[in-house]
Amino acid sequence: MKLKIKAGQNSAVLTADPTWKVRDLSSHLSGTLLDGQSITAYRYGFPSKSVAATSDISLQDAGIKANEQLVAETSSTGQSLANSTALNVASSITSTLSESRGPTSEDKITTANDKIANVYIENVGEYLILRNVPDDNSCLFNAILYALTGSFKWPELNLRHIVAETIQGNPATYDEVVLGRPIDKYCEWIEKSESWGGAIELGILSDFLGVRINCFDVELGSMMVFQNEKDVPAKFIVLVYSGIHYDCFVTNRQLTETKTNDKGNWTTHELEIVGSCDELVSLLQKRNYTTNTTTFRVRCLQCYEVLIGEMGASKHAESTGHYRFGEVN
């Protein structure tokens, strides 16, 4: 199977056997690709999963599929990302973007207000703006709600419950293999306000709401599309995933933080809007709008234990029932 390996600004296509161990990958990569750095982990999938570069698990058992893109985390990138520990990505974007005042013409980024990440879409006559979603463990659901309704809270539309009911009503589609746990356990888990949503939820909600969800992964620099392929929706929204948090894109004639007249869903100008989103995501990549979910450190706010990475936090939550985490500086 073909795999695309990305390391920093370099990339290569590798023909691999599904039975290879993950640790075998490094020996097949050229020194030019790695630029003298050693690989510590690989990130892949959506939302991103991570596996240690020294792991003895096979590629197929790790869930790495043909034509997958793997982002290699090297000893240097791992250290720089670990130092960021940016759990509250939504609030940190302001300071991150203001570090570079006045973009180059190559970026085409407007800085009439350098606190707002934006691109001006000439053909549409509006600004494309990154709207930060509250970091409350429901950012995926709130990003969808804001894009569709202009509000982060909509009591009449319980998205978590919609997901749970859809899964329960379609056990052949959403079985234990897909969910990673028994159906009843998954449904119980996703209805908790502390649980994070991902690709499963995006697919279900796209179908239920009749909207195409275009979602950018900043780390991978790629976009995933969630929609009903048999009944392609006319309406679309655009989300952005930083590695641990979801925000959304809107358009507005005014470049303002007040959110008045924000529009987060559209039926026209998809090519221009998505293209501008891609430009803005490229800027976010340059300005480290990502969180390394393998190495960031969090503290449990219930027992104060310090944990390493998303896996550490997930295991702690499963074993203790503690779901409230905070940033470790």
mmCIF file with all atom_site columns, C-alpha atoms in Angstrom, residues 41-200:
data_model
loop_
_atom_site.group_PDB
_atom_site.id
_atom_site.type_symbol
_atom_site.label_atom_id
_atom_site.label_alt_id
_atom_site.label_comp_id
_atom_site.label_asym_id
_atom_site.label_entity_id
_atom_site.label_seq_id
_atom_site.pdbx_PDB_ins_code
_atom_site.Cartn_x
_atom_site.Cartn_y
_atom_site.Cartn_z
_atom_site.occupancy
_atom_site.B_iso_or_equiv
_atom_site.pdbx_formal_charge
_atom_site.auth_seq_id
_atom_site.auth_comp_id
_atom_site.auth_asym_id
_atom_site.auth_atom_id
_atom_site.pdbx_PDB_model_num
ATOM 1   C CA . ALA A 1 41  ? 5.896   9.419  16.556 1.00 0.00 ? 41  ALA A CA 1
ATOM 2   C CA . TYR A 1 42  ? 3.514   9.441  13.596 1.00 0.00 ? 42  TYR A CA 1
ATOM 3   C CA . ARG A 1 43  ? 0.181   11.245 13.436 1.00 0.00 ? 43  ARG A CA 1
ATOM 4   C CA . TYR A 1 44  ? -2.550  10.211 11.019 1.00 0.00 ? 44  TYR A CA 1
ATOM 5   C CA . GLY A 1 45  ? -6.313  9.980  10.489 1.00 0.00 ? 45  GLY A CA 1
ATOM 6   C CA . PHE A 1 46  ? -9.038  12.440 11.415 1.00 0.00 ? 46  PHE A CA 1
ATOM 7   C CA . PRO A 1 47  ? -9.266  13.470 14.129 1.00 0.00 ? 47  PRO A CA 1
ATOM 8   C CA . SER A 1 48  ? -5.543  12.794 14.422 1.00 0.00 ? 48  SER A CA 1
ATOM 9   C CA . LYS A 1 49  ? -4.324  9.634  16.107 1.00 0.00 ? 49  LYS A CA 1
ATOM 10  C CA . SER A 1 50  ? -0.734  9.081  17.157 1.00 0.00 ? 50  SER A CA 1
ATOM 11  C CA . VAL A 1 51  ? 1.544   6.067  17.417 1.00 0.00 ? 51  VAL A CA 1
ATOM 12  C CA . ALA A 1 52  ? 5.098   5.936  18.745 1.00 0.00 ? 52  ALA A CA 1
ATOM 13  C CA . ALA A 1 53  ? 7.740   5.459  16.050 1.00 0.00 ? 53  ALA A CA 1
ATOM 14  C CA . THR A 1 54  ? 9.251   2.571  18.034 1.00 0.00 ? 54  THR A CA 1
ATOM 15  C CA . SER A 1 55  ? 5.957   0.681  18.377 1.00 0.00 ? 55  SER A CA 1
ATOM 16  C CA . ASP A 1 56  ? 5.867   -3.048 17.573 1.00 0.00 ? 56  ASP A CA 1
ATOM 17  C CA . ILE A 1 57  ? 2.235   -2.851 16.450 1.00 0.00 ? 57  ILE A CA 1
ATOM 18  C CA . SER A 1 58  ? 1.605   -3.580 12.766 1.00 0.00 ? 58  SER A CA 1
ATOM 19  C CA . LEU A 1 59  ? 0.470   -0.850 10.389 1.00 0.00 ? 59  LEU A CA 1
ATOM 20  C CA . GLN A 1 60  ? -2.892  -2.550 9.850  1.00 0.00 ? 60  GLN A CA 1
ATOM 21  C CA . ASP A 1 61  ? -3.475  -3.000 13.584 1.00 0.00 ? 61  ASP A CA 1
ATOM 22  C CA . ALA A 1 62  ? -2.654  0.673  14.120 1.00 0.00 ? 62  ALA A CA 1
ATOM 23  C CA . GLY A 1 63  ? -5.433  1.527  11.663 1.00 0.00 ? 63  GLY A CA 1
ATOM 24  C CA . ILE A 1 64  ? -3.056  2.920  9.038  1.00 0.00 ? 64  ILE A CA 1
ATOM 25  C CA . LYS A 1 65  ? -4.685  2.416  5.641  1.00 0.00 ? 65  LYS A CA 1
ATOM 26  C CA . ALA A 1 66  ? -3.635  2.643  1.999  1.00 0.00 ? 66  ALA A CA 1
ATOM 27  C CA . ASN A 1 67  ? -3.086  6.222  0.777  1.00 0.00 ? 67  ASN A CA 1
ATOM 28  C CA . GLU A 1 68  ? -2.900  7.469  4.368  1.00 0.00 ? 68  GLU A CA 1
ATOM 29  C CA . GLN A 1 69  ? -0.854  10.590 5.070  1.00 0.00 ? 69  GLN A CA 1
ATOM 30  C CA . LEU A 1 70  ? 1.390   10.282 8.121  1.00 0.00 ? 70  LEU A CA 1
ATOM 31  C CA . VAL A 1 71  ? 2.950   13.324 9.761  1.00 0.00 ? 71  VAL A CA 1
ATOM 32  C CA . ALA A 1 72  ? 6.281   12.401 11.323 1.00 0.00 ? 72  ALA A CA 1
ATOM 33  C CA . GLU A 1 73  ? 6.999   14.093 14.632 1.00 0.00 ? 73  GLU A CA 1
ATOM 34  C CA . THR A 1 74  ? 10.758  14.465 14.968 1.00 0.00 ? 74  THR A CA 1
ATOM 35  C CA . SER A 1 75  ? 12.859  15.085 18.046 1.00 0.00 ? 75  SER A CA 1
ATOM 36  C CA . SER A 1 76  ? 12.972  18.812 17.237 1.00 0.00 ? 76  SER A CA 1
ATOM 37  C CA . THR A 1 77  ? 9.292   19.315 16.343 1.00 0.00 ? 77  THR A CA 1
ATOM 38  C CA . GLY A 1 78  ? 8.182   17.231 19.308 1.00 0.00 ? 78  GLY A CA 1
ATOM 39  C CA . GLN A 1 79  ? 10.121  19.462 21.687 1.00 0.00 ? 79  GLN A CA 1
ATOM 40  C CA . SER A 1 80  ? 8.853   22.717 20.237 1.00 0.00 ? 80  SER A CA 1
ATOM 41  C CA . LEU A 1 81  ? 5.251   21.536 20.247 1.00 0.00 ? 81  LEU A CA 1
ATOM 42  C CA . ALA A 1 82  ? 5.511   20.092 23.734 1.00 0.00 ? 82  ALA A CA 1
ATOM 43  C CA . ASN A 1 83  ? 6.620   23.474 25.002 1.00 0.00 ? 83  ASN A CA 1
ATOM 44  C CA . SER A 1 84  ? 3.421   25.096 23.713 1.00 0.00 ? 84  SER A CA 1
ATOM 45  C CA . THR A 1 85  ? 0.993   23.017 25.848 1.00 0.00 ? 85  THR A CA 1
ATOM 46  C CA . ALA A 1 86  ? -1.839  25.003 24.303 1.00 0.00 ? 86  ALA A CA 1
ATOM 47  C CA . LEU A 1 87  ? -4.986  23.403 25.646 1.00 0.00 ? 87  LEU A CA 1
ATOM 48  C CA . ASN A 1 88  ? -7.000  26.586 25.295 1.00 0.00 ? 88  ASN A CA 1
ATOM 49  C CA . VAL A 1 89  ? -6.271  27.026 21.623 1.00 0.00 ? 89  VAL A CA 1
ATOM 50  C CA . ALA A 1 90  ? -9.280  29.249 21.089 1.00 0.00 ? 90  ALA A CA 1
ATOM 51  C CA . SER A 1 91  ? -8.072  32.008 23.386 1.00 0.00 ? 91  SER A CA 1
ATOM 52  C CA . SER A 1 92  ? -4.403  31.679 22.445 1.00 0.00 ? 92  SER A CA 1
ATOM 53  C CA . ILE A 1 93  ? -4.957  32.367 18.750 1.00 0.00 ? 93  ILE A CA 1
ATOM 54  C CA . THR A 1 94  ? -5.084  36.106 19.422 1.00 0.00 ? 94  THR A CA 1
ATOM 55  C CA . SER A 1 95  ? -1.561  36.257 20.853 1.00 0.00 ? 95  SER A CA 1
ATOM 56  C CA . THR A 1 96  ? -0.254  33.777 18.299 1.00 0.00 ? 96  THR A CA 1
ATOM 57  C CA . LEU A 1 97  ? -1.461  35.802 15.338 1.00 0.00 ? 97  LEU A CA 1
ATOM 58  C CA . SER A 1 98  ? -0.306  39.124 16.766 1.00 0.00 ? 98  SER A CA 1
ATOM 59  C CA . GLU A 1 99  ? 3.283   37.851 16.890 1.00 0.00 ? 99  GLU A CA 1
ATOM 60  C CA . SER A 1 100 ? 3.558   38.568 13.165 1.00 0.00 ? 100 SER A CA 1
ATOM 61  C CA . ARG A 1 101 ? 2.051   41.955 12.399 1.00 0.00 ? 101 ARG A CA 1
ATOM 62  C CA . GLY A 1 102 ? 1.666   42.725 8.755  1.00 0.00 ? 102 GLY A CA 1
ATOM 63  C CA . PRO A 1 103 ? 1.679   39.615 6.524  1.00 0.00 ? 103 PRO A CA 1
ATOM 64  C CA . THR A 1 104 ? 3.531   39.217 3.282  1.00 0.00 ? 104 THR A CA 1
ATOM 65  C CA . SER A 1 105 ? 1.678   39.630 0.021  1.00 0.00 ? 105 SER A CA 1
ATOM 66  C CA . GLU A 1 106 ? 2.051   35.872 -0.389 1.00 0.00 ? 106 GLU A CA 1
ATOM 67  C CA . ASP A 1 107 ? -0.235  35.262 2.576  1.00 0.00 ? 107 ASP A CA 1
ATOM 68  C CA . LYS A 1 108 ? -2.953  37.690 1.366  1.00 0.00 ? 108 LYS A CA 1
ATOM 69  C CA . ILE A 1 109 ? -3.999  38.128 4.988  1.00 0.00 ? 109 ILE A CA 1
ATOM 70  C CA . THR A 1 110 ? -5.794  41.331 5.958  1.00 0.00 ? 110 THR A CA 1
ATOM 71  C CA . THR A 1 111 ? -4.734  42.883 9.265  1.00 0.00 ? 111 THR A CA 1
ATOM 72  C CA . ALA A 1 112 ? -7.139  45.763 9.672  1.00 0.00 ? 112 ALA A CA 1
ATOM 73  C CA . ASN A 1 113 ? -7.558  44.211 13.101 1.00 0.00 ? 113 ASN A CA 1
ATOM 74  C CA . ASP A 1 114 ? -4.623  41.973 14.026 1.00 0.00 ? 114 ASP A CA 1
ATOM 75  C CA . LYS A 1 115 ? -6.639  40.274 16.763 1.00 0.00 ? 115 LYS A CA 1
ATOM 76  C CA . ILE A 1 116 ? -8.837  38.577 14.186 1.00 0.00 ? 116 ILE A CA 1
ATOM 77  C CA . ALA A 1 117 ? -7.588  35.824 11.885 1.00 0.00 ? 117 ALA A CA 1
ATOM 78  C CA . ASN A 1 118 ? -9.099  36.678 8.512  1.00 0.00 ? 118 ASN A CA 1
ATOM 79  C CA . VAL A 1 119 ? -8.836  36.737 4.728  1.00 0.00 ? 119 VAL A CA 1
ATOM 80  C CA . TYR A 1 120 ? -10.718 39.141 2.470  1.00 0.00 ? 120 TYR A CA 1
ATOM 81  C CA . ILE A 1 121 ? -12.614 37.296 -0.299 1.00 0.00 ? 121 ILE A CA 1
ATOM 82  C CA . GLU A 1 122 ? -12.713 39.727 -3.194 1.00 0.00 ? 122 GLU A CA 1
ATOM 83  C CA . ASN A 1 123 ? -15.238 37.809 -5.311 1.00 0.00 ? 123 ASN A CA 1
ATOM 84  C CA . VAL A 1 124 ? -17.631 37.614 -2.367 1.00 0.00 ? 124 VAL A CA 1
ATOM 85  C CA . GLY A 1 125 ? -16.972 41.093 -0.994 1.00 0.00 ? 125 GLY A CA 1
ATOM 86  C CA . GLU A 1 126 ? -16.711 39.847 2.594  1.00 0.00 ? 126 GLU A CA 1
ATOM 87  C CA . TYR A 1 127 ? -14.092 38.849 5.136  1.00 0.00 ? 127 TYR A CA 1
ATOM 88  C CA . LEU A 1 128 ? -13.553 35.206 5.980  1.00 0.00 ? 128 LEU A CA 1
ATOM 89  C CA . ILE A 1 129 ? -13.064 35.154 9.754  1.00 0.00 ? 129 ILE A CA 1
ATOM 90  C CA . LEU A 1 130 ? -11.972 32.451 12.189 1.00 0.00 ? 130 LEU A CA 1
ATOM 91  C CA . ARG A 1 131 ? -14.445 32.476 15.072 1.00 0.00 ? 131 ARG A CA 1
ATOM 92  C CA . ASN A 1 132 ? -13.166 30.981 18.308 1.00 0.00 ? 132 ASN A CA 1
ATOM 93  C CA . VAL A 1 133 ? -15.510 28.512 19.969 1.00 0.00 ? 133 VAL A CA 1
ATOM 94  C CA . PRO A 1 134 ? -15.616 28.177 23.791 1.00 0.00 ? 134 PRO A CA 1
ATOM 95  C CA . ASP A 1 135 ? -13.208 25.535 25.081 1.00 0.00 ? 135 ASP A CA 1
ATOM 96  C CA . ASP A 1 136 ? -15.699 23.557 27.185 1.00 0.00 ? 136 ASP A CA 1
ATOM 97  C CA . ASN A 1 137 ? -15.326 19.970 25.863 1.00 0.00 ? 137 ASN A CA 1
ATOM 98  C CA . SER A 1 138 ? -18.271 20.566 23.505 1.00 0.00 ? 138 SER A CA 1
ATOM 99  C CA . CYS A 1 139 ? -16.384 22.630 20.931 1.00 0.00 ? 139 CYS A CA 1
ATOM 100 C CA . LEU A 1 140 ? -17.262 20.343 17.998 1.00 0.00 ? 140 LEU A CA 1
ATOM 101 C CA . PHE A 1 141 ? -20.982 20.580 18.738 1.00 0.00 ? 141 PHE A CA 1
ATOM 102 C CA . ASN A 1 142 ? -20.820 24.297 19.520 1.00 0.00 ? 142 ASN A CA 1
ATOM 103 C CA . ALA A 1 143 ? -18.878 25.025 16.323 1.00 0.00 ? 143 ALA A CA 1
ATOM 104 C CA . ILE A 1 144 ? -21.624 23.345 14.290 1.00 0.00 ? 144 ILE A CA 1
ATOM 105 C CA . LEU A 1 145 ? -24.342 25.174 16.226 1.00 0.00 ? 145 LEU A CA 1
ATOM 106 C CA . TYR A 1 146 ? -22.703 28.552 15.738 1.00 0.00 ? 146 TYR A CA 1
ATOM 107 C CA . ALA A 1 147 ? -22.163 27.971 12.028 1.00 0.00 ? 147 ALA A CA 1
ATOM 108 C CA . LEU A 1 148 ? -25.823 27.028 11.545 1.00 0.00 ? 148 LEU A CA 1
ATOM 109 C CA . THR A 1 149 ? -27.629 29.232 14.068 1.00 0.00 ? 149 THR A CA 1
ATOM 110 C CA . GLY A 1 150 ? -25.260 32.020 15.114 1.00 0.00 ? 150 GLY A CA 1
ATOM 111 C CA . SER A 1 151 ? -25.440 30.812 18.706 1.00 0.00 ? 151 SER A CA 1
ATOM 112 C CA . PHE A 1 152 ? -23.224 28.515 20.763 1.00 0.00 ? 152 PHE A CA 1
ATOM 113 C CA . LYS A 1 153 ? -26.260 27.226 22.672 1.00 0.00 ? 153 LYS A CA 1
ATOM 114 C CA . TRP A 1 154 ? -29.478 25.937 21.121 1.00 0.00 ? 154 TRP A CA 1
ATOM 115 C CA . PRO A 1 155 ? -31.492 23.922 23.679 1.00 0.00 ? 155 PRO A CA 1
ATOM 116 C CA . GLU A 1 156 ? -33.972 22.698 21.064 1.00 0.00 ? 156 GLU A CA 1
ATOM 117 C CA . LEU A 1 157 ? -31.141 20.990 19.170 1.00 0.00 ? 157 LEU A CA 1
ATOM 118 C CA . ASN A 1 158 ? -29.354 18.486 21.432 1.00 0.00 ? 158 ASN A CA 1
ATOM 119 C CA . LEU A 1 159 ? -26.628 17.288 19.080 1.00 0.00 ? 159 LEU A CA 1
ATOM 120 C CA . ARG A 1 160 ? -25.190 14.773 21.532 1.00 0.00 ? 160 ARG A CA 1
ATOM 121 C CA . HIS A 1 161 ? -28.585 13.100 21.893 1.00 0.00 ? 161 HIS A CA 1
ATOM 122 C CA . ILE A 1 162 ? -29.038 13.052 18.114 1.00 0.00 ? 162 ILE A CA 1
ATOM 123 C CA . VAL A 1 163 ? -25.723 11.199 17.788 1.00 0.00 ? 163 VAL A CA 1
ATOM 124 C CA . ALA A 1 164 ? -26.656 8.669  20.472 1.00 0.00 ? 164 ALA A CA 1
ATOM 125 C CA . GLU A 1 165 ? -30.089 7.986  18.955 1.00 0.00 ? 165 GLU A CA 1
ATOM 126 C CA . THR A 1 166 ? -28.616 7.571  15.472 1.00 0.00 ? 166 THR A CA 1
ATOM 127 C CA . ILE A 1 167 ? -26.051 5.059  16.709 1.00 0.00 ? 167 ILE A CA 1
ATOM 128 C CA . GLN A 1 168 ? -28.652 3.086  18.653 1.00 0.00 ? 168 GLN A CA 1
ATOM 129 C CA . GLY A 1 169 ? -30.914 2.993  15.602 1.00 0.00 ? 169 GLY A CA 1
ATOM 130 C CA . ASN A 1 170 ? -28.180 1.781  13.253 1.00 0.00 ? 170 ASN A CA 1
ATOM 131 C CA . PRO A 1 171 ? -26.255 -0.961 15.094 1.00 0.00 ? 171 PRO A CA 1
ATOM 132 C CA . ALA A 1 172 ? -25.078 -2.587 11.854 1.00 0.00 ? 172 ALA A CA 1
ATOM 133 C CA . THR A 1 173 ? -23.370 0.627  10.755 1.00 0.00 ? 173 THR A CA 1
ATOM 134 C CA . TYR A 1 174 ? -22.091 1.731  14.149 1.00 0.00 ? 174 TYR A CA 1
ATOM 135 C CA . ASP A 1 175 ? -20.939 -1.503 15.724 1.00 0.00 ? 175 ASP A CA 1
ATOM 136 C CA . GLU A 1 176 ? -18.354 -2.078 18.441 1.00 0.00 ? 176 GLU A CA 1
ATOM 137 C CA . VAL A 1 177 ? -15.533 -2.259 15.902 1.00 0.00 ? 177 VAL A CA 1
ATOM 138 C CA . VAL A 1 178 ? -16.360 1.201  14.541 1.00 0.00 ? 178 VAL A CA 1
ATOM 139 C CA . LEU A 1 179 ? -17.047 2.768  17.928 1.00 0.00 ? 179 LEU A CA 1
ATOM 140 C CA . GLY A 1 180 ? -14.181 1.159  19.804 1.00 0.00 ? 180 GLY A CA 1
ATOM 141 C CA . ARG A 1 181 ? -16.494 0.145  22.651 1.00 0.00 ? 181 ARG A CA 1
ATOM 142 C CA . PRO A 1 182 ? -19.965 -1.432 23.099 1.00 0.00 ? 182 PRO A CA 1
ATOM 143 C CA . ILE A 1 183 ? -22.805 0.602  21.575 1.00 0.00 ? 183 ILE A CA 1
ATOM 144 C CA . ASP A 1 184 ? -24.553 1.309  24.875 1.00 0.00 ? 184 ASP A CA 1
ATOM 145 C CA . LYS A 1 185 ? -21.299 2.401  26.495 1.00 0.00 ? 185 LYS A CA 1
ATOM 146 C CA . TYR A 1 186 ? -20.472 4.726  23.605 1.00 0.00 ? 186 TYR A CA 1
ATOM 147 C CA . CYS A 1 187 ? -23.939 6.303  23.646 1.00 0.00 ? 187 CYS A CA 1
ATOM 148 C CA . GLU A 1 188 ? -23.740 6.801  27.396 1.00 0.00 ? 188 GLU A CA 1
ATOM 149 C CA . TRP A 1 189 ? -20.294 8.364  26.975 1.00 0.00 ? 189 TRP A CA 1
ATOM 150 C CA . ILE A 1 190 ? -21.109 10.774 24.118 1.00 0.00 ? 190 ILE A CA 1
ATOM 151 C CA . GLU A 1 191 ? -24.118 12.216 25.981 1.00 0.00 ? 191 GLU A CA 1
ATOM 152 C CA . LYS A 1 192 ? -21.821 13.396 28.780 1.00 0.00 ? 192 LYS A CA 1
ATOM 153 C CA . SER A 1 193 ? -20.909 17.073 28.503 1.00 0.00 ? 193 SER A CA 1
ATOM 154 C CA . GLU A 1 194 ? -17.247 16.241 29.149 1.00 0.00 ? 194 GLU A CA 1
ATOM 155 C CA . SER A 1 195 ? -16.880 13.922 26.123 1.00 0.00 ? 195 SER A CA 1
ATOM 156 C CA . TRP A 1 196 ? -15.227 15.136 22.934 1.00 0.00 ? 196 TRP A CA 1
ATOM 157 C CA . GLY A 1 197 ? -16.726 14.427 19.534 1.00 0.00 ? 197 GLY A CA 1
ATOM 158 C CA . GLY A 1 198 ? -14.848 13.434 16.380 1.00 0.00 ? 198 GLY A CA 1
ATOM 159 C CA . ALA A 1 199 ? -15.271 11.990 12.899 1.00 0.00 ? 199 ALA A CA 1
ATOM 160 C CA . ILE A 1 200 ? -18.160 9.691  13.891 1.00 0.00 ? 200 ILE A CA 1
#
